[in-house]
CSV table of C-alpha atoms in Angstrom, one decimal:
chain,number,residue,atom,x,y,z
A,2,MET,CA,130.1,133.2,109.1
A,3,THR,CA,132.4,130.2,110.1
A,4,LEU,CA,132.3,126.4,109.8
A,5,SER,CA,130.4,125.8,113.0
A,6,ASN,CA,127.5,127.8,111.7
A,7,ARG,CA,126.5,125.1,108.8
A,8,ARG,CA,125.4,121.8,110.2
A,9,PRO,CA,128.2,121.0,112.8
A,10,GLU,CA,126.1,118.0,113.8
A,11,LYS,CA,126.9,116.4,110.5
A,12,GLU,CA,129.8,113.8,109.9
A,13,ARG,CA,132.8,115.3,107.8
A,14,ILE,CA,135.1,113.1,105.7
A,15,ASP,CA,138.0,113.9,103.6
A,16,VAL,CA,137.6,113.2,99.8
A,17,GLU,CA,140.2,110.9,99.9
A,18,ASP,CA,138.3,108.4,102.4
A,19,LEU,CA,135.5,108.4,100.1
A,20,GLU,CA,135.0,105.8,97.4
A,21,GLU,CA,133.6,106.8,94.1
A,22,LYS,CA,130.6,104.5,93.1
A,23,ASP,CA,128.8,105.8,90.3
A,24,MET,CA,128.0,108.8,88.0
A,25,ASN,CA,124.6,110.5,88.2
A,26,ILE,CA,123.5,110.4,84.5
A,27,TYR,CA,121.2,113.5,85.1
A,28,THR,CA,123.5,115.8,87.1
A,29,GLY,CA,126.8,114.5,86.1
A,30,GLY,CA,127.6,114.4,89.8
A,31,VAL,CA,129.6,111.4,91.3
A,32,TYR,CA,127.9,109.2,93.9
A,33,TYR,CA,130.0,108.5,97.1
A,34,ASN,CA,130.3,105.6,99.5
A,35,TYR,CA,131.8,105.5,102.9
A,36,LEU,CA,132.8,102.2,104.7
A,37,GLY,CA,130.8,100.4,102.0
A,38,LYS,CA,127.6,102.4,102.4
A,39,PRO,CA,126.3,105.6,100.5
A,40,PHE,CA,127.6,108.7,102.3
A,41,THR,CA,125.6,111.2,104.1
A,42,GLY,CA,127.7,114.0,105.6
A,43,PHE,CA,129.8,116.5,104.2
A,44,MET,CA,132.8,115.7,102.0
A,45,ILE,CA,135.7,117.9,102.6
A,46,HIS,CA,137.6,119.0,99.6
A,47,GLY,CA,141.0,120.1,101.2
A,48,TYR,CA,143.0,122.4,103.5
A,49,PHE,CA,144.9,125.5,103.1
A,50,GLU,CA,148.6,125.6,103.9
A,51,ASN,CA,147.6,127.0,107.5
A,52,GLY,CA,145.3,124.0,108.1
A,53,GLN,CA,141.9,125.7,107.7
A,54,LEU,CA,139.4,124.0,105.6
A,55,SER,CA,139.2,125.2,101.8
A,56,GLY,CA,135.6,123.7,101.1
A,57,GLU,CA,133.0,121.2,101.8
A,58,THR,CA,130.0,119.6,99.9
A,59,GLU,CA,127.1,118.0,101.6
A,60,TYR,CA,126.0,114.5,100.4
A,61,VAL,CA,122.8,112.6,101.3
A,62,GLU,CA,122.8,108.9,100.6
A,63,GLY,CA,125.9,109.2,98.4
A,64,GLU,CA,124.5,112.2,96.2
A,65,ASP,CA,125.4,115.7,96.5
A,66,MET,CA,122.5,117.5,98.0
A,67,GLY,CA,122.4,120.4,100.4
A,68,TRP,CA,125.3,123.0,101.2
A,69,VAL,CA,128.4,123.6,99.0
A,70,ILE,CA,130.6,125.8,101.0
A,71,GLU,CA,133.9,127.5,100.1
A,72,TYR,CA,136.2,129.2,102.6
A,73,TYR,CA,138.8,131.7,103.0
A,74,ASP,CA,142.2,131.0,104.5
A,75,ASN,CA,141.0,132.7,107.8
A,76,GLY,CA,138.2,130.0,108.4
A,77,ARG,CA,135.3,132.3,107.3
A,78,VAL,CA,133.1,131.3,104.7
A,79,GLU,CA,133.7,133.0,101.0
A,80,ASN,CA,130.6,131.5,99.4
A,81,GLU,CA,127.8,129.1,100.0
A,82,SER,CA,124.9,127.5,97.9
A,83,LEU,CA,122.3,125.2,98.8
A,84,GLN,CA,121.7,122.6,96.1
A,85,TYR,CA,119.0,120.6,95.1
A,86,GLY,CA,121.0,118.1,93.0
A,87,ALA,CA,122.4,120.3,90.1
A,88,THR,CA,120.1,123.2,90.8
A,89,ASN,CA,121.3,126.0,92.9
A,90,VAL,CA,118.5,127.0,95.1
A,91,TYR,CA,120.2,129.6,97.1
A,92,PHE,CA,123.6,131.3,97.0
A,93,ALA,CA,125.2,133.7,99.2
A,94,GLU,CA,128.8,135.5,99.2
A,95,TYR,CA,130.8,137.1,102.1
A,96,ASP,CA,133.9,139.3,102.7
A,97,LYS,CA,137.1,138.1,104.6
A,98,GLU,CA,135.6,139.6,107.6
A,99,GLY,CA,132.5,137.4,107.3
A,100,SER,CA,129.7,140.2,106.4
A,101,LYS,CA,127.5,139.1,103.8
A,102,ILE,CA,128.1,140.9,100.3
A,103,SER,CA,125.1,139.4,98.5
A,104,SER,CA,122.6,136.7,98.4
A,105,HIS,CA,119.9,135.4,95.9
A,106,PHE,CA,117.2,132.7,96.0
A,107,PHE,CA,117.4,131.1,92.3
A,108,ALA,CA,114.8,128.4,93.0
A,109,PRO,CA,112.9,129.3,96.1
A,110,GLU,CA,110.1,126.6,95.3
A,111,LEU,CA,112.8,124.0,96.0
A,112,LEU,CA,114.0,125.5,99.4
A,113,GLU,CA,111.4,123.3,101.6
A,114,LYS,CA,112.1,120.2,99.6
A,115,VAL,CA,116.1,120.3,99.8
A,116,CYS,CA,115.5,121.1,103.5
A,117,ILE,CA,113.4,118.1,104.0
A,118,ILE,CA,115.9,115.7,102.4
A,119,THR,CA,119.0,117.2,104.2
A,120,GLY,CA,117.5,118.0,107.5
A,121,GLU,CA,118.0,121.7,107.2
A,122,ASP,CA,115.9,124.4,109.2
A,123,PRO,CA,114.4,126.7,106.2
A,124,ASN,CA,114.7,129.5,108.7
A,125,ASN,CA,118.7,129.3,108.3
A,126,VAL,CA,118.7,130.3,104.8
A,127,LYS,CA,117.9,133.9,104.4
A,128,GLU,CA,118.8,136.6,101.8
């Protein structure tokens, strides 16, 4: 699995370009603004020396909600989780060639809810 497979239509912004706004007292997460408004899109964590993306987190209205994805330096997904706030709904890990090693639903009852909030298609989230 590569970057283009998860929500390529969403805006992606480097963490340095986002403004920390507030702390979520329930989850401990940070709310982010972009250009003076609550950020919706993917926050890019950084890059490997070769220029490949190292990780990204999805935000909706300033709050981390949706996909958290870490990459190998070859650009393939190392692991991904679908988050509903601080709750991990789904997690999958992959080898360096992109084959799924394992996956698990931790809170399947929240899948539809997080998909409605983020716009993700629940059919794209599979064990």
